[in-house]
Coordinates of C-alpha atoms in Angstrom, one line a residue:
E306 CA -26.4 25.4 10.4
D307 CA -25.3 26.3 6.9
F308 CA -21.7 27.1 8.0
I309 CA -19.1 25.9 10.4
F310 CA -16.5 28.1 12.2
L311 CA -13.4 28.5 14.3
S312 CA -12.9 31.4 16.5
N313 CA -10.3 32.8 19.0
D314 CA -10.0 36.0 21.0
Y315 CA -9.3 38.0 17.8
I316 CA -11.0 36.7 14.7
R317 CA -13.5 34.1 13.4
I318 CA -13.1 32.0 10.3
R319 CA -16.4 30.8 8.8
V320 CA -16.8 28.1 6.0
N321 CA -19.9 27.5 4.0
S322 CA -21.2 24.0 4.6
S323 CA -24.6 24.3 2.8
D324 CA -25.7 22.9 -0.6
D325 CA -24.9 26.3 -2.2
G326 CA -21.3 27.2 -2.4
A327 CA -19.8 24.8 0.1
G328 CA -16.2 25.4 1.0
R329 CA -16.2 29.2 0.5
F330 CA -15.0 31.1 3.5
G331 CA -15.3 34.4 5.3
V332 CA -13.3 36.2 8.1
D333 CA -14.5 38.6 10.7
S334 CA -13.2 40.0 14.0
T335 CA -14.3 38.8 17.4
G336 CA -12.3 40.8 19.9
G337 CA -9.8 42.3 17.4
D338 CA -7.2 44.5 18.9
P339 CA -7.3 44.0 22.7
L340 CA -6.7 47.7 23.2
K341 CA -9.5 48.9 20.9
A342 CA -13.2 48.2 21.1
S343 CA -14.1 49.7 17.8
D344 CA -12.9 46.7 15.8
D345 CA -14.9 44.1 17.7
N346 CA -17.3 41.9 15.6
Q347 CA -16.5 43.5 12.3
R348 CA -16.4 41.8 8.8
L349 CA -13.1 41.4 6.9
I350 CA -14.7 39.4 4.1
Y351 CA -18.2 39.9 2.7
G352 CA -20.9 37.3 3.3
H353 CA -22.3 36.9 6.8
P354 CA -23.1 34.6 8.3
V355 CA -22.8 32.2 5.3
P356 CA -19.9 33.1 3.0
H357 CA -20.6 32.9 -0.7
T358 CA -18.8 35.7 -2.7
S359 CA -15.1 34.9 -2.2
Y360 CA -14.1 31.9 -4.2
T361 CA -11.1 30.0 -5.5
T362 CA -10.4 28.8 -9.1
V363 CA -8.5 25.7 -10.0
R364 CA -7.1 25.8 -13.6
I365 CA -6.4 22.3 -14.8
D366 CA -4.9 21.8 -18.3
E367 CA -6.2 25.3 -19.3
T368 CA -9.7 24.5 -18.1
N369 CA -11.2 26.5 -15.1
F370 CA -13.0 24.7 -12.3
I371 CA -14.5 26.4 -9.2
F372 CA -13.3 25.0 -5.9
G373 CA -16.1 23.8 -3.6
G374 CA -19.7 23.2 -4.1
R375 CA -21.9 24.4 -6.9
T376 CA -23.8 27.7 -6.9
D377 CA -26.0 29.7 -9.2
T378 CA -25.0 33.0 -7.7
R379 CA -23.0 35.5 -9.7
A380 CA -19.6 34.2 -8.5
G381 CA -19.6 30.8 -10.0
K382 CA -22.8 30.6 -12.1
G383 CA -22.4 28.4 -15.2
Q384 CA -18.8 27.3 -14.3
Q385 CA -17.4 23.8 -14.0
Y386 CA -17.0 22.0 -10.6
G387 CA -15.4 18.9 -9.1
E388 CA -16.8 16.2 -6.8
V389 CA -16.6 16.6 -3.0
L390 CA -14.0 14.4 -1.4
I391 CA -13.9 15.9 2.1
E392 CA -17.0 17.7 3.4
P393 CA -16.1 20.9 5.3
R394 CA -15.3 19.9 8.8
V395 CA -13.5 21.2 11.9
T396 CA -10.4 19.1 12.5
G397 CA -8.5 20.1 15.6
S398 CA -7.4 23.7 15.1
E399 CA -8.3 24.0 11.4
I400 CA -11.2 23.7 9.0
V401 CA -10.6 21.3 6.2
C402 CA -12.4 20.4 2.9
G403 CA -11.4 18.9 -0.4
W404 CA -12.7 18.3 -3.9
I405 CA -11.5 16.0 -6.7
Y406 CA -11.4 17.1 -10.4
P407 CA -11.0 15.5 -13.8
G408 CA -7.6 13.8 -14.2
G409 CA -7.5 12.8 -10.5
V410 CA -6.4 16.3 -9.3
V411 CA -7.3 16.6 -5.6
V412 CA -7.4 20.1 -4.0
T413 CA -7.6 20.4 -0.2
Q414 CA -8.3 23.7 1.5
K415 CA -7.1 24.2 5.1
L416 CA -8.0 27.3 7.2
S417 CA -6.4 28.1 10.6
F418 CA -5.1 30.9 12.7
T419 CA -1.6 32.4 12.5
Q420 CA 0.3 35.3 13.9
S421 CA -0.1 38.6 12.1
P422 CA 3.3 40.0 11.1
S423 CA 2.3 43.5 12.2
T424 CA 0.4 42.9 15.4
G425 CA 2.0 39.8 16.9
Y426 CA -1.4 38.4 17.7
E427 CA -3.1 35.3 16.2
D428 CA -5.5 37.5 14.4
T429 CA -4.9 36.3 10.9
A430 CA -6.4 33.6 8.8
R431 CA -3.8 31.1 7.3
I432 CA -5.2 30.0 3.9
E433 CA -3.6 26.9 2.5
Y434 CA -4.3 24.9 -0.7
T435 CA -2.6 21.7 -1.5
I436 CA -3.0 20.3 -5.1
L437 CA -2.2 16.6 -5.4
N438 CA -2.0 14.7 -8.7
T439 CA -3.3 11.2 -8.2
D440 CA -3.3 10.4 -11.9
D441 CA -0.7 8.4 -13.7
V442 CA 0.1 11.3 -16.1
S443 CA 1.2 14.8 -15.4
H444 CA -1.2 17.8 -15.3
S445 CA -0.8 21.6 -15.6
V446 CA -2.5 23.2 -12.6
G447 CA -2.8 26.9 -11.6
L448 CA -4.8 28.5 -8.7
R449 CA -6.6 31.8 -8.2
L450 CA -7.7 33.0 -4.8
A451 CA -10.4 35.8 -4.9
L452 CA -11.3 37.7 -1.7
D453 CA -14.3 39.9 -1.5
T454 CA -12.7 42.2 1.0
M455 CA -14.6 44.4 3.4
L456 CA -13.8 46.8 6.2
G457 CA -16.6 46.5 8.7
P458 CA -19.5 48.4 7.0
N459 CA -17.1 49.9 4.4
D460 CA -17.0 47.9 1.2
G461 CA -14.9 50.3 -0.8
A462 CA -12.0 51.5 1.4
P463 CA -8.7 52.2 -0.4
F464 CA -6.0 49.6 -0.4
R465 CA -2.6 50.7 0.8
A466 CA 0.4 48.9 -0.7
G467 CA 3.9 50.2 -0.1
D468 CA 3.8 54.0 -0.9
R469 CA 0.6 53.8 -2.9
A470 CA -3.1 54.4 -1.9
L471 CA -5.1 52.3 -4.4
T472 CA -8.6 53.6 -5.3
T473 CA -8.6 52.3 -8.9
N474 CA -7.6 49.1 -10.6
A475 CA -4.0 48.0 -10.0
M476 CA -2.0 45.0 -10.9
Y477 CA 1.3 43.8 -9.4
T478 CA 3.6 41.1 -10.9
K479 CA 5.7 38.9 -8.6
S480 CA 8.7 41.2 -8.8
E481 CA 6.6 44.2 -7.9
L482 CA 4.7 42.8 -4.9
P483 CA 4.8 44.7 -1.6
E484 CA 5.4 42.6 1.5
Y485 CA 1.8 43.3 2.6
W486 CA -1.2 45.5 1.8
Q487 CA -3.5 47.2 4.3
A488 CA -6.9 48.9 4.4
F489 CA -8.3 51.3 6.9
D490 CA -10.9 54.0 6.9
S491 CA -9.2 56.9 8.6
L492 CA -6.1 57.6 10.8
T493 CA -8.2 60.0 12.9
N494 CA -10.9 57.5 13.6
T495 CA -9.6 54.0 12.8
T496 CA -12.2 51.4 13.5
L497 CA -10.6 48.5 11.7
I498 CA -7.4 47.7 10.0
S499 CA -7.1 44.7 7.6
Q500 CA -3.9 43.3 6.2
G501 CA -3.0 40.7 3.6
T502 CA 0.6 39.5 3.7
L503 CA 2.3 38.3 0.5
L504 CA 6.0 37.7 1.1
G505 CA 8.3 36.0 3.6
G506 CA 8.3 32.9 5.8
E507 CA 6.0 30.1 4.6
L508 CA 4.0 32.3 2.3
S509 CA 3.8 31.5 -1.4
A510 CA 4.3 34.7 -3.3
P511 CA 1.7 34.9 -6.0
D512 CA 2.8 35.4 -9.6
L513 CA 0.2 38.1 -10.2
M514 CA -2.2 40.2 -8.0
Y515 CA -5.2 42.3 -8.9
F516 CA -6.8 45.1 -6.8
T517 CA -10.1 45.7 -8.5
N518 CA -13.9 45.5 -8.0
W519 CA -15.8 42.3 -7.0
G520 CA -18.0 42.3 -10.1
D521 CA -15.2 41.7 -12.5
I522 CA -13.7 39.0 -10.3
A523 CA -17.2 37.3 -9.9
D524 CA -17.7 37.3 -13.7
N525 CA -14.3 36.1 -14.6
P526 CA -12.9 32.9 -13.0
W527 CA -9.4 33.5 -14.2
K528 CA -7.4 36.4 -15.6
F529 CA -9.1 39.4 -17.3
R530 CA -8.2 42.8 -18.6
L531 CA -8.0 45.5 -15.9
V532 CA -9.4 48.8 -17.2
E533 CA -6.8 51.4 -16.2
G534 CA -8.2 54.2 -14.0
K535 CA -11.5 52.4 -13.3
D536 CA -12.5 52.7 -9.6
F537 CA -13.9 49.9 -7.4
T538 CA -17.5 50.4 -8.4
R539 CA -19.0 47.0 -8.9
T540 CA -19.2 46.3 -12.6
G541 CA -22.8 46.5 -13.8
E542 CA -23.9 48.3 -10.6
F543 CA -23.4 51.6 -8.7
E544 CA -21.7 50.6 -5.4
L545 CA -18.1 50.6 -4.4
D546 CA -17.1 46.9 -3.8
S547 CA -13.4 46.3 -3.6
A548 CA -11.8 42.9 -4.0
V549 CA -8.4 41.2 -4.6
A550 CA -7.3 38.2 -6.6
L551 CA -4.0 36.3 -6.1
F552 CA -2.8 34.2 -9.0
W553 CA -0.4 31.3 -9.0
D554 CA 0.5 30.5 -12.6
S555 CA 0.1 26.9 -13.9
V556 CA 2.9 24.5 -13.1
T557 CA 3.3 20.9 -14.2
I558 CA 2.6 18.4 -11.4
M559 CA 3.9 14.9 -12.0
P560 CA 2.0 11.8 -10.9
G561 CA 2.0 11.4 -7.2
Q562 CA 3.4 14.9 -6.6
S563 CA 1.8 17.9 -5.0
V564 CA 2.2 21.7 -4.6
T565 CA 1.1 23.9 -1.7
Y566 CA 0.2 27.6 -1.7
I567 CA -0.2 29.6 1.5
A568 CA -1.6 33.2 2.0
Y569 CA -2.4 35.3 5.0
Y570 CA -5.4 37.7 5.5
G571 CA -6.6 39.2 8.7
L572 CA -6.0 42.2 11.0
G573 CA -3.2 44.7 10.7
G574 CA -1.4 46.8 13.2
I575 CA -0.7 50.6 12.9
T576 CA 0.7 52.7 15.7
I577 CA -1.0 56.1 15.5
V578 CA -0.3 59.5 17.0
P579 CA -3.1 62.1 16.3
G580 CA -2.5 65.7 15.5
V581 CA -2.8 68.3 12.7
L582 CA -0.6 65.9 10.9
S583 CA -1.8 62.5 12.1
L584 CA 0.9 59.9 11.9
G585 CA 0.5 56.2 11.6
V586 CA 3.4 53.7 11.4
T587 CA 3.3 50.0 10.6
S588 CA 6.0 47.4 10.3
P589 CA 6.5 43.8 11.3
S590 CA 6.4 43.2 15.0
E591 CA 9.2 40.7 14.7
V592 CA 12.1 40.2 12.4
T593 CA 14.7 37.5 12.0
T594 CA 17.6 36.7 9.7
A595 CA 16.2 33.2 8.8
K596 CA 17.1 31.9 5.4
D597 CA 13.6 32.4 3.9
R598 CA 12.9 35.8 5.4
L599 CA 13.4 38.9 3.2
P600 CA 16.8 40.5 3.8
E601 CA 14.9 43.7 4.5
F602 CA 11.5 44.7 5.8
S603 CA 9.3 47.7 5.1
V604 CA 8.4 50.5 7.6
V605 CA 5.4 52.4 6.2
A606 CA 4.3 55.8 7.5
Y607 CA 0.8 57.2 6.8
I608 CA 0.6 61.0 7.1
N609 CA -2.9 62.5 7.2
N610 CA -3.6 66.2 7.1
T611 CA -6.4 66.8 9.6
G612 CA -5.9 70.6 9.7
E613 CA -7.8 73.4 8.1
G614 CA -5.2 74.3 5.5
K615 CA -2.7 72.7 3.2
A616 CA 0.3 71.3 5.0
R617 CA 3.4 72.9 3.5
G618 CA 7.1 71.9 3.7
V619 CA 6.3 68.4 5.1
V620 CA 9.3 66.5 6.3
T621 CA 9.4 63.0 7.8
E622 CA 12.3 61.1 9.2
I623 CA 13.0 57.7 10.6
S624 CA 15.4 57.1 13.5
L625 CA 16.9 53.6 14.0
P626 CA 18.6 51.9 16.9
P627 CA 22.0 50.1 16.4
E628 CA 20.3 46.8 15.8
L629 CA 18.7 48.2 12.6
R630 CA 19.9 50.0 9.6
L631 CA 18.5 51.4 6.4
S632 CA 19.0 49.4 3.2
P633 CA 21.4 50.9 0.7
G634 CA 20.0 53.8 -1.2
Q635 CA 17.5 54.8 1.5
A636 CA 17.4 58.3 3.0
A637 CA 16.3 58.6 6.6
R638 CA 14.9 62.1 6.0
R639 CA 12.3 62.6 3.3
E640 CA 10.8 65.9 2.0
L641 CA 7.3 65.5 0.8
A642 CA 5.0 67.4 -1.5
D643 CA 2.4 69.6 0.2
I644 CA -0.5 67.6 1.6
E645 CA -4.1 68.9 1.0
V646 CA -6.7 68.9 3.7
G647 CA -8.0 65.4 4.3
D648 CA -5.4 63.8 2.1
T649 CA -3.0 61.1 3.2
A650 CA 0.6 60.6 2.1
Q651 CA 2.6 57.4 2.4
V652 CA 6.3 56.9 2.8
V653 CA 8.2 53.6 2.8
W654 CA 11.7 52.8 4.3
K655 CA 13.5 49.5 3.7
V656 CA 15.2 48.4 6.8
R657 CA 17.5 45.5 7.7
P658 CA 18.5 44.0 11.0
T659 CA 22.2 44.2 11.9
T660 CA 22.4 41.4 14.4
T661 CA 21.2 37.8 15.0
T662 CA 21.2 38.3 18.7
P663 CA 17.7 38.2 20.1
T664 CA 16.6 41.6 21.5
M665 CA 13.7 43.9 22.0
T666 CA 14.2 47.4 20.6
S667 CA 12.3 50.2 19.0
F668 CA 12.5 52.8 16.3
S669 CA 10.8 56.2 15.8
V670 CA 9.3 58.1 12.9
S671 CA 8.5 61.8 13.0
V672 CA 6.7 64.2 10.8
E673 CA 6.5 68.0 10.8
A674 CA 5.5 70.9 8.5
I675 CA 6.1 74.6 8.3
N676 CA 2.6 75.1 9.6
A677 CA 2.2 71.9 11.7
D678 CA 3.9 70.8 14.9
K679 CA 6.1 67.7 15.0
A680 CA 4.5 64.3 15.7
T681 CA 6.5 61.3 16.6
V682 CA 5.6 57.6 16.7
V683 CA 7.7 55.1 18.6
R684 CA 7.2 51.5 17.5
P685 CA 8.7 48.5 19.2
I686 CA 10.2 45.6 17.3
R687 CA 11.6 42.3 18.4
I688 CA 14.6 40.8 16.7
L689 CA 14.5 37.0 16.9
A690 CA 17.4 34.5 16.6
P691 CA 17.0 32.5 13.5
P692 CA 15.5 29.0 13.6
Q693 CA 18.0 26.2 14.3
L694 CA 16.9 22.7 13.4
S695 CA 18.5 19.5 14.8
I696 CA 18.0 15.8 14.1
D697 CA 19.1 12.9 16.2
T698 CA 18.6 9.3 14.9
P699 CA 19.8 6.5 17.3
D700 CA 21.4 3.3 16.0
V701 CA 19.2 0.2 15.6
R702 CA 20.2 -3.3 16.7
L703 CA 18.1 -6.3 15.6
S704 CA 17.9 -9.7 17.2
V705 CA 17.0 -13.2 16.0
I706 CA 14.1 -14.8 17.8
N707 CA 12.6 -18.1 16.5
E708 CA 14.8 -17.9 13.5
L709 CA 13.3 -14.5 12.5
L710 CA 14.7 -11.0 12.6
T711 CA 13.1 -9.1 15.4
P712 CA 11.7 -6.5 15.0
H713 CA 11.1 -6.7 11.2
P714 CA 10.2 -4.4 9.7
F715 CA 12.1 -2.1 12.0
A716 CA 12.1 1.6 12.4
F717 CA 14.7 4.4 12.2
E718 CA 13.3 6.9 14.6
S719 CA 14.5 10.5 14.5
T720 CA 13.9 13.3 17.1
I721 CA 13.7 16.7 15.4
A722 CA 13.8 20.0 17.3
N723 CA 13.8 23.7 16.6
N724 CA 16.4 25.1 19.0
G725 CA 16.3 28.6 17.5
G726 CA 14.3 31.7 18.2
A727 CA 12.0 31.8 15.1
V728 CA 9.6 29.5 13.3
A729 CA 11.0 27.1 10.7
Y730 CA 8.6 26.9 7.8
R731 CA 8.0 24.2 5.3
A732 CA 10.1 21.7 7.2
E733 CA 10.5 18.1 6.1
A734 CA 12.4 15.0 7.1
S735 CA 13.9 12.5 4.7
I736 CA 15.9 9.3 4.8
T737 CA 18.5 7.9 2.4
L738 CA 19.0 4.1 2.7
P739 CA 22.0 2.1 1.6
Q740 CA 21.9 -1.0 -0.6
G741 CA 20.5 -3.8 1.5
L742 CA 17.8 -1.7 3.2
E743 CA 14.5 -0.6 1.6
L744 CA 11.4 1.2 2.8
A745 CA 8.5 -1.0 4.0
R746 CA 5.5 -1.2 1.7
G747 CA 3.5 2.1 1.9
E748 CA 6.4 4.0 3.6
M749 CA 7.6 7.3 2.1
P750 CA 11.2 8.6 2.1
V751 CA 10.2 12.3 2.6
K752 CA 7.8 13.4 5.3
P753 CA 6.4 16.9 5.4
L754 CA 6.4 18.4 8.9
G755 CA 4.7 21.8 8.3
Y756 CA 6.2 24.4 10.5
L757 CA 8.2 24.0 13.8
K758 CA 7.9 26.7 16.4
P759 CA 10.8 27.6 18.6
G760 CA 11.3 24.9 21.2
E761 CA 9.1 22.4 19.4
R762 CA 10.2 18.8 19.2
L763 CA 8.7 15.9 17.3
T764 CA 9.5 12.3 16.4
V765 CA 9.5 10.8 12.9
K766 CA 9.7 7.1 12.0
W767 CA 10.6 5.3 8.8
W768 CA 9.7 1.6 8.7
V769 CA 12.4 -0.4 6.9
V770 CA 13.0 -4.0 5.7
T771 CA 16.2 -5.8 4.9
R772 CA 17.1 -8.7 2.5
V773 CA 20.6 -9.2 3.9
D774 CA 22.1 -10.4 7.2
N775 CA 25.3 -10.4 9.2
V776 CA 26.1 -6.8 8.3
T777 CA 26.0 -3.3 9.7
L778 CA 24.4 -0.7 7.4
T779 CA 24.3 3.0 7.7
A780 CA 21.3 5.2 6.8
Q781 CA 21.3 9.0 6.6
T782 CA 18.4 11.2 7.9
T783 CA 18.0 14.8 7.1
V784 CA 15.8 17.6 8.3
S785 CA 15.4 20.7 6.1
S786 CA 13.1 23.8 5.9
S787 CA 12.7 26.9 3.8
S788 CA 14.1 28.8 6.8
T789 CA 17.3 26.8 7.5
D790 CA 20.1 24.9 5.9
P791 CA 19.7 21.1 6.0
K792 CA 20.9 19.1 9.0
T793 CA 21.8 15.5 8.8
D794 CA 22.5 12.5 11.1
S795 CA 23.7 9.0 10.5
A796 CA 22.4 5.8 12.1
T797 CA 23.5 2.2 11.8
A798 CA 21.4 -0.9 11.7
R799 CA 23.2 -4.0 13.1
I800 CA 21.7 -7.0 11.3
P801 CA 22.7 -10.3 12.9
D802 CA 23.7 -13.5 11.1
L803 CA 20.7 -15.5 9.9
E804 CA 21.8 -19.1 9.4
P805 CA 19.8 -20.8 6.6
R806 CA 17.9 -23.7 8.2
I807 CA 15.4 -26.4 7.4
I808 CA 13.2 -26.9 10.5
V809 CA 10.9 -29.7 11.4
S810 CA 8.2 -29.0 13.9
Y811 CA 5.0 -30.7 15.1
D812 CA 1.5 -29.1 15.1
E813 CA -1.0 -31.0 17.1
V814 CA -4.7 -30.8 16.1
N815 CA -5.8 -32.2 19.4
D816 CA -3.3 -34.3 21.3
A817 CA -0.8 -37.0 20.1
S818 CA -2.5 -40.0 21.6
V819 CA -3.2 -43.2 19.7
G820 CA -6.0 -42.6 17.1
K821 CA -5.4 -38.9 16.9
Y822 CA -4.0 -36.9 14.1
I823 CA -0.9 -34.7 14.0
S824 CA 0.8 -32.5 11.4
V825 CA 4.5 -32.3 10.9
I826 CA 5.6 -29.0 9.3
V827 CA 8.7 -28.7 7.3
R828 CA 9.8 -25.1 6.8
V829 CA 12.8 -23.1 5.8
A830 CA 14.2 -20.0 7.5
N831 CA 16.5 -17.4 6.0
V832 CA 17.5 -19.3 2.9
P833 CA 19.1 -16.8 0.5
D834 CA 18.0 -16.8 -3.2
L835 CA 16.0 -20.0 -2.8
Y836 CA 14.5 -21.2 -6.1
E837 CA 14.0 -25.0 -5.7
I838 CA 13.8 -27.5 -2.9
H839 CA 13.6 -31.3 -2.8
F840 CA 13.7 -33.9 0.0
D841 CA 12.4 -37.3 1.1
V842 CA 10.9 -38.1 4.5
A843 CA 11.3 -41.4 6.3
Y844 CA 8.9 -41.9 9.2
P845 CA 8.5 -44.7 11.8
K846 CA 5.7 -46.8 10.2
D847 CA 4.9 -48.5 13.5
L848 CA 4.0 -45.1 15.1
L849 CA 2.6 -43.0 12.3
K850 CA 0.3 -43.6 9.3
P851 CA 0.6 -41.0 6.6
I852 CA -2.7 -39.5 5.5
S853 CA -1.7 -36.7 3.1
V854 CA 1.0 -34.1 2.1
S855 CA -0.1 -30.5 1.7
R856 CA 1.6 -27.7 -0.2
G857 CA 3.2 -25.2 2.2
T858 CA 2.4 -21.5 2.4
L859 CA 5.7 -20.7 0.8
F860 CA 4.1 -21.7 -2.5
V861 CA 0.9 -19.7 -2.1
T862 CA 0.6 -15.9 -2.5
D863 CA -1.1 -13.5 -0.1
D864 CA -4.3 -13.8 -2.2
Y865 CA -4.1 -17.6 -2.1
Q866 CA -2.9 -18.1 -5.7
L867 CA -0.5 -20.9 -6.3
V868 CA 3.2 -19.9 -6.8
G869 CA 5.6 -21.5 -9.2
P870 CA 5.2 -23.7 -12.2
T871 CA 5.8 -26.9 -10.2
W872 CA 4.7 -28.4 -7.0
G873 CA 5.8 -32.0 -7.1
T874 CA 3.2 -34.6 -6.0
P875 CA 4.9 -36.7 -3.3
T876 CA 4.6 -40.5 -3.3
I877 CA 3.6 -42.2 0.0
D878 CA 5.3 -45.6 0.3
M879 CA 3.7 -47.2 3.4
A880 CA 5.7 -50.4 2.8
Q881 CA 9.0 -48.7 3.3
G882 CA 7.8 -45.9 5.5
V883 CA 9.0 -43.1 3.2
I884 CA 7.3 -40.1 1.5
W885 CA 9.3 -39.7 -1.7
K886 CA 10.0 -36.4 -3.6
V887 CA 8.5 -33.6 -1.6
S888 CA 9.5 -30.8 -4.0
G889 CA 8.6 -27.3 -5.0
I890 CA 9.9 -24.5 -7.4
M891 CA 9.4 -20.8 -6.6
A892 CA 8.0 -18.4 -9.1
Q893 CA 11.3 -16.5 -8.8
S894 CA 14.3 -16.9 -6.5
A895 CA 14.2 -14.9 -3.3
T896 CA 15.4 -15.0 0.3
A897 CA 12.8 -17.4 1.8
S898 CA 11.3 -18.1 5.1
G899 CA 8.1 -20.1 5.3
E900 CA 6.3 -23.4 5.2
V901 CA 7.4 -25.9 2.5
A902 CA 5.1 -28.8 3.3
R903 CA 2.7 -30.1 5.9
L904 CA 2.8 -33.9 6.5
N905 CA -0.4 -35.2 8.0
F906 CA -0.3 -38.4 10.1
K907 CA -2.5 -40.6 12.2
V908 CA -0.9 -41.8 15.5
I909 CA -1.0 -45.6 15.6
G910 CA 1.6 -46.4 18.3
T911 CA 3.5 -45.1 21.3
G912 CA 7.1 -43.9 21.2
D913 CA 9.5 -41.2 20.2
V914 CA 9.3 -39.9 16.6
A915 CA 12.3 -38.6 14.8
L916 CA 11.6 -38.1 11.1
R917 CA 14.6 -38.5 8.8
L918 CA 14.9 -36.1 5.9
G919 CA 17.0 -37.4 3.1
N920 CA 18.2 -36.5 -0.4
I921 CA 17.8 -32.8 0.6
T922 CA 18.5 -30.4 -2.2
L923 CA 18.3 -26.6 -2.0
L924 CA 19.1 -24.7 -5.2
D925 CA 19.4 -21.0 -5.8
G926 CA 18.4 -19.0 -8.9
S927 CA 21.6 -20.1 -10.7
R928 CA 21.0 -23.7 -9.7
R929 CA 23.8 -23.8 -7.2
H930 CA 23.5 -25.7 -4.0
I931 CA 22.7 -23.7 -0.8
E932 CA 24.3 -24.7 2.5
Y933 CA 21.9 -25.2 5.4
T934 CA 21.5 -26.5 8.9
L935 CA 18.7 -29.1 9.7
V936 CA 16.8 -28.7 12.9
N937 CA 14.9 -31.9 13.6
P938 CA 13.7 -32.5 17.2
T939 CA 12.3 -35.8 18.6
Y940 CA 8.6 -35.9 19.4
T941 CA 6.7 -38.3 21.7
V942 CA 3.4 -39.7 20.4
G943 CA 0.9 -42.2 21.7
K944 CA 0.7 -41.0 25.3

């Protein structure tokens, strides 16, 4: 197949996986509105079954690159491209793909299902782009998402944004954006309703938006001049072909940092009552007072004159329950201009919730004219309690086992929950460590969590190391989101006393019978700020014959390079039974645990061995003596 897809009961998301335009996507309905058969198996984006006309532009340091695979079609011909990093693939409940561009800029596209703000169903495509700078210098990066919109067989239906019906070029800046835009063919015979949502929740409000024709979008990978009054006829051709472009202006992304942009496009919901004046009303199906939600939402009424004459003296009015109120400056009753036969008028009210108590309620909108009977739409709306995040991080208590901290590294483990009634978007967890604790190699202090649904719980771990002992240290963990204020918790780590020790142990190659070979390991454990070590070793010359002395692993790096400017060459004195001047110097002082030397012997007699370490000197980075305890057990050989 040249495409891959995800589908549910409402819509299907398709992604091009061919050699021509890989990564481009399309959306169409499957079952659509469960109460309406007319919107089943209809296209919301052109290009079926293999999407190829909608595309995304990545603008890096003022140079445009097309996201995804190369193509010689009109939308992308002659443009610059990146190199594929992640081939389009279905991963769980999303379709993922990624490309890398000059300067180490990695762009990942993720497509999944989300709930439509107006229908309450998962009939909307969630479109996410993450831009990561893997370079060691900053880059300026912008993004443009171009959608070749379609309404079933209709490729030129008007866009409806706020109180405007758009049939010619239109541009909206960020401050002018409506919460959402819709498209539908007719209120009297509505087969399909599409909706793009721009504001609120996890959405990334674009800095600029074009409503225009697909030809201009195909021919221009970034911004271009919109010709005022030009309809949606495809440039250079003769057919209506509407499209939209969402722009996120260039921002500076520092090395190792990323930005994420999210948009929604899918099905919309309108409650319709037919009549001489057909009335359709749309609004969010749910509202909440979460921190990132708009303080108000839009109720849009579409009024279509289906009669045989001009509708005169048209009046429309909204009636709200106690849980809702009009925003300041809004009039509930509106008098409209006369509506010609077949024309549609649009009215917008800005409404605010008055409570945070979860409840199900409804409002109504009515319309009437001198020469048309009254029509009323009642639309339900659910008021959700805002999200409420919590974080719980238990204390940690370490132990000492075999002279080592256990566990080490250790983890601070936080349980995070959303105990509220609405989704918490752009959630992340972070940790702040005190002096004496640091994150383990590869660990990150901030962990993105995505979004947390009501009732959802998850666990986050941070792996931590310590360079101190005999202390209790306190870390602070925080969970935050765009929807809530931060919540914090504190957790202590009880780190036990680690007594500096020199330890002698025996490592048998085979057994310790006469004629066999054994190794005696001298190691240090938990020696603070160790820089230099010296000692002599006296051995029973009637039981052991020294063969060699090997440098310990303490003086060898992970890649087997020698550490330090000096590893003393010991002198073996068989006449006296002493190995003189076992010594080593670290490359730099550090808390040390590890093998200093390995003494290799041949067993020549039977008895108990107790090596005697003498002239022991441990020096720190300031050449001060370090106190220690010697652990030197007896070992039986020859049997």
